[in-house]
Each structure stands twice: as structure tokens, then as C-alpha cells.
PDB file of N, CA and C in Angstrom:
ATOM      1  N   UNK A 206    -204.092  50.356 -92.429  1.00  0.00           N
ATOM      2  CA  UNK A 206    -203.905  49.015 -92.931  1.00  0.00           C
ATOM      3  C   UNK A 206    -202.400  48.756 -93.060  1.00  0.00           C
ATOM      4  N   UNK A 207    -201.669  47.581 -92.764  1.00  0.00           N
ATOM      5  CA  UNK A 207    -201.074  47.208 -92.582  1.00  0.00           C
ATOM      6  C   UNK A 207    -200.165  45.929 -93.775  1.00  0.00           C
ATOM      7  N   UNK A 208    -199.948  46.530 -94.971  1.00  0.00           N
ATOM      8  CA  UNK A 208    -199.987  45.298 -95.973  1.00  0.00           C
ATOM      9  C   UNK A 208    -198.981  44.200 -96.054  1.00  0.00           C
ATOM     10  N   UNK A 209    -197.553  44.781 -95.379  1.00  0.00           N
ATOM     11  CA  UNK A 209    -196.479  44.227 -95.044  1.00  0.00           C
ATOM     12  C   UNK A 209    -197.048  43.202 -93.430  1.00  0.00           C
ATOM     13  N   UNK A 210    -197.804  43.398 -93.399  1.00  0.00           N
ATOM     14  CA  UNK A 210    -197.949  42.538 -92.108  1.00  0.00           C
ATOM     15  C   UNK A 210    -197.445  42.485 -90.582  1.00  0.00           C
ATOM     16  N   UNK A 211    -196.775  43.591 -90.602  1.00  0.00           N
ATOM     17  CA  UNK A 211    -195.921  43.554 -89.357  1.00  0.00           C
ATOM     18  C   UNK A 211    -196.391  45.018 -88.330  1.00  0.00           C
ATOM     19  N   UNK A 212    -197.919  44.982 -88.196  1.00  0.00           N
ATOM     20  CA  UNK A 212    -197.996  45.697 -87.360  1.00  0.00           C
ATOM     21  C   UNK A 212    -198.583  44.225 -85.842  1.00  0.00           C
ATOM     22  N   UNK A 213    -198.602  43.412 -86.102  1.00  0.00           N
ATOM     23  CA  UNK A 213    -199.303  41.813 -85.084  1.00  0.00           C
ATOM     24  C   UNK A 213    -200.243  41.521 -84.990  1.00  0.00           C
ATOM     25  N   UNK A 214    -201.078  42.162 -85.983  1.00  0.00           N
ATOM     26  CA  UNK A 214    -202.757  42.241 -85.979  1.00  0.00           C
ATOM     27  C   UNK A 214    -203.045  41.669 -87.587  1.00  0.00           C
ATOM     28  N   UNK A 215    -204.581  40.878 -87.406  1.00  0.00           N
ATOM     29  CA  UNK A 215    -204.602  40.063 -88.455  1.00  0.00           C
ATOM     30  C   UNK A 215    -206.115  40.640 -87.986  1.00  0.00           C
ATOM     31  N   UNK A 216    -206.805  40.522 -90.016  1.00  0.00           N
ATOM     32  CA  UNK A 216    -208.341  41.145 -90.054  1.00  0.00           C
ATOM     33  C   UNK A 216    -208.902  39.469 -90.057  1.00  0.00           C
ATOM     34  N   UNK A 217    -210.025  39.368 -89.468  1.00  0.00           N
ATOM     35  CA  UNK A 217    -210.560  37.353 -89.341  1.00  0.00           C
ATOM     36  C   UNK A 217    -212.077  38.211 -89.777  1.00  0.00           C
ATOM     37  N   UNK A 218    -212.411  37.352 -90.593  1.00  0.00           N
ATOM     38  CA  UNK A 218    -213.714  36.995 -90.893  1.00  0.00           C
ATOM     39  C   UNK A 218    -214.772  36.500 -90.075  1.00  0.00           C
ATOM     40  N   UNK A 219    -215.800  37.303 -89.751  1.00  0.00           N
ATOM     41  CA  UNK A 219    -215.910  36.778 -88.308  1.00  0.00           C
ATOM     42  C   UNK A 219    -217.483  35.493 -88.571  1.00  0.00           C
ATOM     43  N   UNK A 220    -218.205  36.447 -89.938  1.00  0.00           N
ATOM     44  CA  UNK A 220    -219.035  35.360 -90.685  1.00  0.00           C
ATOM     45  C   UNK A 220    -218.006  34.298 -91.656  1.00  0.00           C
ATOM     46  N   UNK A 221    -217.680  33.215 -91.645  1.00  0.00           N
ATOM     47  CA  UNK A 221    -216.649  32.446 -92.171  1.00  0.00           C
ATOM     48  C   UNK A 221    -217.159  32.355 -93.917  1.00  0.00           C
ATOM     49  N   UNK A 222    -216.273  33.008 -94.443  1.00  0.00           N
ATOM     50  CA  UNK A 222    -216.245  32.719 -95.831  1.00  0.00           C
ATOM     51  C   UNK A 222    -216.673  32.114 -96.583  1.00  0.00           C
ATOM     52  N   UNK A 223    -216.131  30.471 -96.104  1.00  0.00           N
ATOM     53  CA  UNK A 223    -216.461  28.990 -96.541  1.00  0.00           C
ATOM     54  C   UNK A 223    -217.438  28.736 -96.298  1.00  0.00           C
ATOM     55  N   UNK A 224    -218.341  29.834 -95.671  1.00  0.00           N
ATOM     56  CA  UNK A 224    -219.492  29.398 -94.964  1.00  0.00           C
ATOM     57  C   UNK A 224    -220.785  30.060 -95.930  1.00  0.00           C
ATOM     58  N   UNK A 225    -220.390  30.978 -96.717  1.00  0.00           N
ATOM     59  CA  UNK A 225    -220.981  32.021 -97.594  1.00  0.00           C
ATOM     60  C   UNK A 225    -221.019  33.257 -97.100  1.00  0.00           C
ATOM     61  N   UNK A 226    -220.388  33.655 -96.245  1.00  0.00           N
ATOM     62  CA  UNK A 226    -220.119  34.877 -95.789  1.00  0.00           C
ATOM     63  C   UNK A 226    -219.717  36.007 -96.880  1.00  0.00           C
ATOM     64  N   UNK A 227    -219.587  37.115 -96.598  1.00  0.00           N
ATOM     65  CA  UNK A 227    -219.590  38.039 -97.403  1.00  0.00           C
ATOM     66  C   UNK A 227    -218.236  38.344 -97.720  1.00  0.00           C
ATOM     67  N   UNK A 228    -216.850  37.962 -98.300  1.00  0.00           N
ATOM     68  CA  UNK A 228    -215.522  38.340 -99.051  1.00  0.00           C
ATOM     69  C   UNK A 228    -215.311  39.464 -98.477  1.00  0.00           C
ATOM     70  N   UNK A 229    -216.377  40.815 -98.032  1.00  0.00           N
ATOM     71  CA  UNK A 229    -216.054  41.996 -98.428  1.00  0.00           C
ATOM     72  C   UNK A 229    -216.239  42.450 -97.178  1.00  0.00           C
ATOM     73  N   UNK A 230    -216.929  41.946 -96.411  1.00  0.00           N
ATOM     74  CA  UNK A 230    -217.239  42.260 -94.957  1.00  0.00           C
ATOM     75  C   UNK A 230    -216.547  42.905 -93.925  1.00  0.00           C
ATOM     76  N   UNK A 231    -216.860  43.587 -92.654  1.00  0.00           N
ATOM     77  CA  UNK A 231    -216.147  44.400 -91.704  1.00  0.00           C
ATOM     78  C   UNK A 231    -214.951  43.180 -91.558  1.00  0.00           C
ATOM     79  N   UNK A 232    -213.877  43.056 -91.284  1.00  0.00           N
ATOM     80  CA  UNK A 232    -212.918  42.857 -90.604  1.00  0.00           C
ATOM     81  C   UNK A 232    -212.919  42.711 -88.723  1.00  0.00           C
ATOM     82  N   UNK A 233    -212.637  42.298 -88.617  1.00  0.00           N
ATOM     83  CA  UNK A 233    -212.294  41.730 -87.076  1.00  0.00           C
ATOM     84  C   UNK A 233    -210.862  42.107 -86.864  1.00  0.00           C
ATOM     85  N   UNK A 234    -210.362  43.167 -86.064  1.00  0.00           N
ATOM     86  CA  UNK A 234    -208.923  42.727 -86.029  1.00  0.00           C
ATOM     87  C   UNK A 234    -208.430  42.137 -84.770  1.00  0.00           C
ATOM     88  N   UNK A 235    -207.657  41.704 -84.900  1.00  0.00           N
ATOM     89  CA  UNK A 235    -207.029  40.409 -83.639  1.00  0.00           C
ATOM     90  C   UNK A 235    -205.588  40.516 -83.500  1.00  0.00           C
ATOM     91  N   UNK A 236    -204.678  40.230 -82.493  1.00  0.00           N
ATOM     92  CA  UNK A 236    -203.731  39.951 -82.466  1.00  0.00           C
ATOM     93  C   UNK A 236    -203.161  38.766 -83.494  1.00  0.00           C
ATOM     94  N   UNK A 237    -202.398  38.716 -83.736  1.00  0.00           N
ATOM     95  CA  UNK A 237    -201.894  37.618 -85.263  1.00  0.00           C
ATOM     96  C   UNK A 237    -201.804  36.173 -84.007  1.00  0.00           C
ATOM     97  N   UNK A 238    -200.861  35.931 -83.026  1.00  0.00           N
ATOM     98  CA  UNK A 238    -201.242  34.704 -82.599  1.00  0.00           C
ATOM     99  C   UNK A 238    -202.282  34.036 -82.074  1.00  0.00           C
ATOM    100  N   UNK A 239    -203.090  35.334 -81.640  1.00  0.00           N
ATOM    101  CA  UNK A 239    -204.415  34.561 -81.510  1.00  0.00           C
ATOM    102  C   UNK A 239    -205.514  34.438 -83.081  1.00  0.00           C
ATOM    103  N   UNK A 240    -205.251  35.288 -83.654  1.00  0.00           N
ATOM    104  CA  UNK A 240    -205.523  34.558 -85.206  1.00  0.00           C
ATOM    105  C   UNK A 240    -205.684  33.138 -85.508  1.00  0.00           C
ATOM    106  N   UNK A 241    -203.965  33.151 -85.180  1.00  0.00           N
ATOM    107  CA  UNK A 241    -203.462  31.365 -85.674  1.00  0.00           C
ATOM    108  C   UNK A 241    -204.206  30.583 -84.728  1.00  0.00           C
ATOM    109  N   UNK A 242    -204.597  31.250 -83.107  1.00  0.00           N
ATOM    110  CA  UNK A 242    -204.855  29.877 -82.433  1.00  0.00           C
ATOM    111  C   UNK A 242    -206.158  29.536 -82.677  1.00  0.00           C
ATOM    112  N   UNK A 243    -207.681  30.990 -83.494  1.00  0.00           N
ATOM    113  CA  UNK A 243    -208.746  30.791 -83.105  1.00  0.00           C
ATOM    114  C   UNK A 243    -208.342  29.851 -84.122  1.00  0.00           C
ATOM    115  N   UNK A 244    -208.130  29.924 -85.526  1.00  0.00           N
ATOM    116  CA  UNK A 244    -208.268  29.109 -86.946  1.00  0.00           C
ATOM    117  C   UNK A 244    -207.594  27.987 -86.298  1.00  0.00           C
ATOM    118  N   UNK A 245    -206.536  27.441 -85.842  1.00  0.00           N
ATOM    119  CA  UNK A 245    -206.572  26.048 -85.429  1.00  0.00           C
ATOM    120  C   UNK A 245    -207.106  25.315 -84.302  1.00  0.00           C
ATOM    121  N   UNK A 246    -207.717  26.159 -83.096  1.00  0.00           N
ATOM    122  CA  UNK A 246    -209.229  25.825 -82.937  1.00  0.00           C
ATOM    123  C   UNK A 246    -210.290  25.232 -83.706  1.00  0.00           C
ATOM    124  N   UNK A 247    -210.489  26.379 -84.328  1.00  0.00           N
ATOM    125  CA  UNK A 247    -211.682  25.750 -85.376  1.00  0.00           C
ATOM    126  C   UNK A 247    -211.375  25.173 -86.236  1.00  0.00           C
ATOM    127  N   UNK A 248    -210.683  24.724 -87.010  1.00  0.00           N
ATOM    128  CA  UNK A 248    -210.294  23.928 -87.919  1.00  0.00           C
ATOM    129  C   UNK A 248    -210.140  22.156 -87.388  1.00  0.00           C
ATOM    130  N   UNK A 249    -209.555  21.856 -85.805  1.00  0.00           N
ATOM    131  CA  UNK A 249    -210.154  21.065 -85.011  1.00  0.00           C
ATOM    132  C   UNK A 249    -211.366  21.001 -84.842  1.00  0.00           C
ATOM    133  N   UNK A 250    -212.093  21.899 -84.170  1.00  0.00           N
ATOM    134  CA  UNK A 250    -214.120  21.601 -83.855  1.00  0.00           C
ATOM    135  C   UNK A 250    -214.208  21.177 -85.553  1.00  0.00           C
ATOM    136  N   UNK A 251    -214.439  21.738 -86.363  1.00  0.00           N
ATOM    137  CA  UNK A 251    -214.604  21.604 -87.969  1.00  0.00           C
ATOM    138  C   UNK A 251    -214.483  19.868 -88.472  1.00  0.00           C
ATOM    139  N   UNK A 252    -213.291  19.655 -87.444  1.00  0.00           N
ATOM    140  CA  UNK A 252    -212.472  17.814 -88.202  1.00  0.00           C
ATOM    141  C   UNK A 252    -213.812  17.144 -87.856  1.00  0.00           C
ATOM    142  N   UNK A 253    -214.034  17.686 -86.394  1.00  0.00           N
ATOM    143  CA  UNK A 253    -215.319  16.457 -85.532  1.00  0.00           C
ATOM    144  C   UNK A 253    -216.565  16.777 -86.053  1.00  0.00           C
ATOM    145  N   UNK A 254    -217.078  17.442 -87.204  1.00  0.00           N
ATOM    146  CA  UNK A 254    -218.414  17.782 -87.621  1.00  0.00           C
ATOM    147  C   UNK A 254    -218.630  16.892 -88.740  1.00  0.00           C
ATOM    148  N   UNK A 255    -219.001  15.573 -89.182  1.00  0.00           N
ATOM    149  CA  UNK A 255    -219.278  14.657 -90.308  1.00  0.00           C
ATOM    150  C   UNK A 255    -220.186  14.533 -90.498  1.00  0.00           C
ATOM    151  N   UNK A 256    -220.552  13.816 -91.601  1.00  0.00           N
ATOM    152  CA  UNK A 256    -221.344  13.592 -92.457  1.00  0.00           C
ATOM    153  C   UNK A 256    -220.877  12.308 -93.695  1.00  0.00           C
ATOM    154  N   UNK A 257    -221.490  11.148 -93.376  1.00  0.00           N
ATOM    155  CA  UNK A 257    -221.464  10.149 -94.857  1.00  0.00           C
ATOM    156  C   UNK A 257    -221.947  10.338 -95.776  1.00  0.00           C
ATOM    157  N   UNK A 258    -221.008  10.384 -96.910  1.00  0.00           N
ATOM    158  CA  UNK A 258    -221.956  10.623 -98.111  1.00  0.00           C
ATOM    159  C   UNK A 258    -221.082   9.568 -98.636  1.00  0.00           C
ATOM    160  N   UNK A 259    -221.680   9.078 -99.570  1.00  0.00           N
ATOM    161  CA  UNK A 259    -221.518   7.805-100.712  1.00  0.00           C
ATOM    162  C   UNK A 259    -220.426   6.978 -99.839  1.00  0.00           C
ATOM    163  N   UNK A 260    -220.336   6.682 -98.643  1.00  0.00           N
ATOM    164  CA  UNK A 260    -219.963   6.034 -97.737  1.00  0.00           C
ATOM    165  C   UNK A 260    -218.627   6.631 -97.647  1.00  0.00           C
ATOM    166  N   UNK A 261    -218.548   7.666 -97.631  1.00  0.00           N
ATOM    167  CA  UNK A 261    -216.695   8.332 -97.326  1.00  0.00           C
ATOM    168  C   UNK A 261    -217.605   9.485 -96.099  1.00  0.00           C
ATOM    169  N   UNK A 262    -216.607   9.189 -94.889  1.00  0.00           N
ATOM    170  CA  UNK A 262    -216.842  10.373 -93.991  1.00  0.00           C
ATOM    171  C   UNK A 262    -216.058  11.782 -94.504  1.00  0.00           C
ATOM    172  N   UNK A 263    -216.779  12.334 -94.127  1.00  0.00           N
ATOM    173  CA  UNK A 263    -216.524  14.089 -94.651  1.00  0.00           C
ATOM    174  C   UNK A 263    -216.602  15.015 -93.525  1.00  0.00           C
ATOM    175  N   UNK A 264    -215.875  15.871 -93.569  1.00  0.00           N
ATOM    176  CA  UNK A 264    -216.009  16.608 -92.557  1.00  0.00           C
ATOM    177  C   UNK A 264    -216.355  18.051 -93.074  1.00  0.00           C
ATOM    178  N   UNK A 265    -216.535  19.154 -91.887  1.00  0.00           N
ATOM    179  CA  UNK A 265    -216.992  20.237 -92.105  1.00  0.00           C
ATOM    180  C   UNK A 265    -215.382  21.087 -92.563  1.00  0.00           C
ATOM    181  N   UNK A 266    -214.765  20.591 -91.847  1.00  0.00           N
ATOM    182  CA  UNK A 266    -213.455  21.124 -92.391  1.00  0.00           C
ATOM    183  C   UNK A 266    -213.480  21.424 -93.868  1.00  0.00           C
ATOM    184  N   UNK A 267    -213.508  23.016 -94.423  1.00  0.00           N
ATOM    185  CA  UNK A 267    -212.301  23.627 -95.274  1.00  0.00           C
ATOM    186  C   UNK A 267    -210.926  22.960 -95.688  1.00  0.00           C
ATOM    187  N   UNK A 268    -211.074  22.117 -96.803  1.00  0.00           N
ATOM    188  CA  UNK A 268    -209.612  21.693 -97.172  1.00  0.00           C
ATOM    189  C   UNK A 268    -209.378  21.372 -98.653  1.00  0.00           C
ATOM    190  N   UNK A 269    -208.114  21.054 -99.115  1.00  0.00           N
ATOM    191  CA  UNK A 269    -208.145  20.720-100.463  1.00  0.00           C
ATOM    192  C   UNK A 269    -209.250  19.127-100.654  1.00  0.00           C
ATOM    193  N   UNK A 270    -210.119  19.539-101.769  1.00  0.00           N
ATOM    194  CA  UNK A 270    -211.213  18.354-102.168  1.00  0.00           C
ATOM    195  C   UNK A 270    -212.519  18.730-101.518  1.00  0.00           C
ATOM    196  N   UNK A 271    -212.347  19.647-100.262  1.00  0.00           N
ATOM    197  CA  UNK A 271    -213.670  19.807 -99.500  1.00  0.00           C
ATOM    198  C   UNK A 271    -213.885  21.771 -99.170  1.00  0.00           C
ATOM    199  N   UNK A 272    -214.186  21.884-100.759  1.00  0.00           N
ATOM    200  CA  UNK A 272    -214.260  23.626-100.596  1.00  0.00           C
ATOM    201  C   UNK A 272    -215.518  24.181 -99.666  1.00  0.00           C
ATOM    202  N   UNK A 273    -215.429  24.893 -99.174  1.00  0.00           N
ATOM    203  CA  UNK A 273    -216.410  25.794 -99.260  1.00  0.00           C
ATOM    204  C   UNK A 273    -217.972  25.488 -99.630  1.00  0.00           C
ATOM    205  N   UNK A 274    -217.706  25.246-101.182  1.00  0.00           N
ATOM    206  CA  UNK A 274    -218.721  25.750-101.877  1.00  0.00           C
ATOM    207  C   UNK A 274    -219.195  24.090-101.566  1.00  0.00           C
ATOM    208  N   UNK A 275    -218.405  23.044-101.508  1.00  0.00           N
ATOM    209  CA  UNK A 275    -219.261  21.803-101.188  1.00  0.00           C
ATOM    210  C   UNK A 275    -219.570  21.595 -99.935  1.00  0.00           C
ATOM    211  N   UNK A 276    -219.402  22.196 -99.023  1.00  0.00           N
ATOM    212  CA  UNK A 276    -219.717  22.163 -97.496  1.00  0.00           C
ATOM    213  C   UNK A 276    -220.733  22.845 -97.310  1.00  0.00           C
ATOM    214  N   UNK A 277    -221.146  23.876 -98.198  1.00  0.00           N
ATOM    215  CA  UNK A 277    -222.720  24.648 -98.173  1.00  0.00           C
ATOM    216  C   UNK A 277    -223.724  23.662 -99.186  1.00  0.00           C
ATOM    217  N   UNK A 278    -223.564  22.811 -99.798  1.00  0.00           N
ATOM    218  CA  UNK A 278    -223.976  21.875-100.616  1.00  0.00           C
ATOM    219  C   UNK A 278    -224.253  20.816-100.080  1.00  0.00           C
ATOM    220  N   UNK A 279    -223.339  20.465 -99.074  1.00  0.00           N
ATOM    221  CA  UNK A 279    -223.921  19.318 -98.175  1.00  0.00           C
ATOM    222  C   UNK A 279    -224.799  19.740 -96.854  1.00  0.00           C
ATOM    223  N   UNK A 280    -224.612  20.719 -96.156  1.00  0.00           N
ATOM    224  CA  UNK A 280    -225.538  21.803 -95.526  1.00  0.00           C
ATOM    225  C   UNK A 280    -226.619  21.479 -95.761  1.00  0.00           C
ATOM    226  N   UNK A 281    -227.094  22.095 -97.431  1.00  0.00           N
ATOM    227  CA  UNK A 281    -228.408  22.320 -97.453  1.00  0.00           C
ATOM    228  C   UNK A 281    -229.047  21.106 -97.860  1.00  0.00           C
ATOM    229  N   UNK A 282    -228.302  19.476 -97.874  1.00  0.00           N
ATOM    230  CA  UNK A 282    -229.207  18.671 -98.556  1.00  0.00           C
ATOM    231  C   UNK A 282    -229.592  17.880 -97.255  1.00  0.00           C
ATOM    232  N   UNK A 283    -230.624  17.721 -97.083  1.00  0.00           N
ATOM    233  CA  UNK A 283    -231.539  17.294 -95.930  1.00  0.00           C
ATOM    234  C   UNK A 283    -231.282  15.717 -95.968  1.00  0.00           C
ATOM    235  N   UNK A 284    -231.090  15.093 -97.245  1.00  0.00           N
ATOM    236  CA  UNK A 284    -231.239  13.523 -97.579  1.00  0.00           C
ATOM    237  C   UNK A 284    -229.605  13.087 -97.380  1.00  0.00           C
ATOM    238  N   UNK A 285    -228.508  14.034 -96.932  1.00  0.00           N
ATOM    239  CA  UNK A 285    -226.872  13.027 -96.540  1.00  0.00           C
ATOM    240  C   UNK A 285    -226.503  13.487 -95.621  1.00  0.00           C
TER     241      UNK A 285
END
């Protein structure tokens, strides 16, 4: 393990966190720029995944106001 960061390899979550994935889970290791490119990949696909609720579009995107824990909340409600 590498804690200083400078061996170019980054551990990715390969079940996504935000998603309820497991915190504790195997590690993925990756080169660090392809790290950055899968997460801003997906963080794009993520923008285009919506949903209206109380008439504000929402996206699947991970961001400040739209944790995690409310993106598995809107997931499971069948009625937004």
C-alpha cells in the first residue's frame, strides 16, 4: 500500500459506494489517470440519468445536496 500516493496507482471501488456498496470491499487497482478519467466518465453518464421530483430535475450524479444515501432513496421509490 501506497499512502503517500506516489506509487500511480489508485484503489476504485468497483461496486460504487454511493450506490451502497460495501466501504470495505476488494479494491480495484488502476493506474491514477485512468482513475481520474473512469470517475469523470461516469460522473458525465451519472449527469444524463434524471428523475423529477417535486418538479426539480435530479440527477444520478453524487454531489453536494444529492448524497448517496438520497440517490438509493430515489432508486427504490417506484412513485418519482
Amino acid at each position: 500500500m501506497d499512502i503517500f500516493g506516489l506509487s500511480g496507482t489508485h484503489g476504485h471501488h468497483s461496486d460504487p459506494k454511493f450506490m451502497g456498496g460495501d466501504p470495505k470491499q476488494p479494491l480495484t487497482n488502476m493506474k491514477t489517470a485512468d482513475h481520474i478519467d473512469l470517475h469523470r466518465d461516469m460522473n458525465a453518464y451519472l449527469e444524463t440519468k434524471t428523475k423529477v421530483i417535486n418538479g426539480k430535475i435530479v440527477s444520478m450524479r453524487p454531489k453536494r445536496g444529492n448524497s448517496g444515501r438520497i440517490i438509493r432513496l430515489i432508486l427504490r421509490d417506484k412513485n418519482v
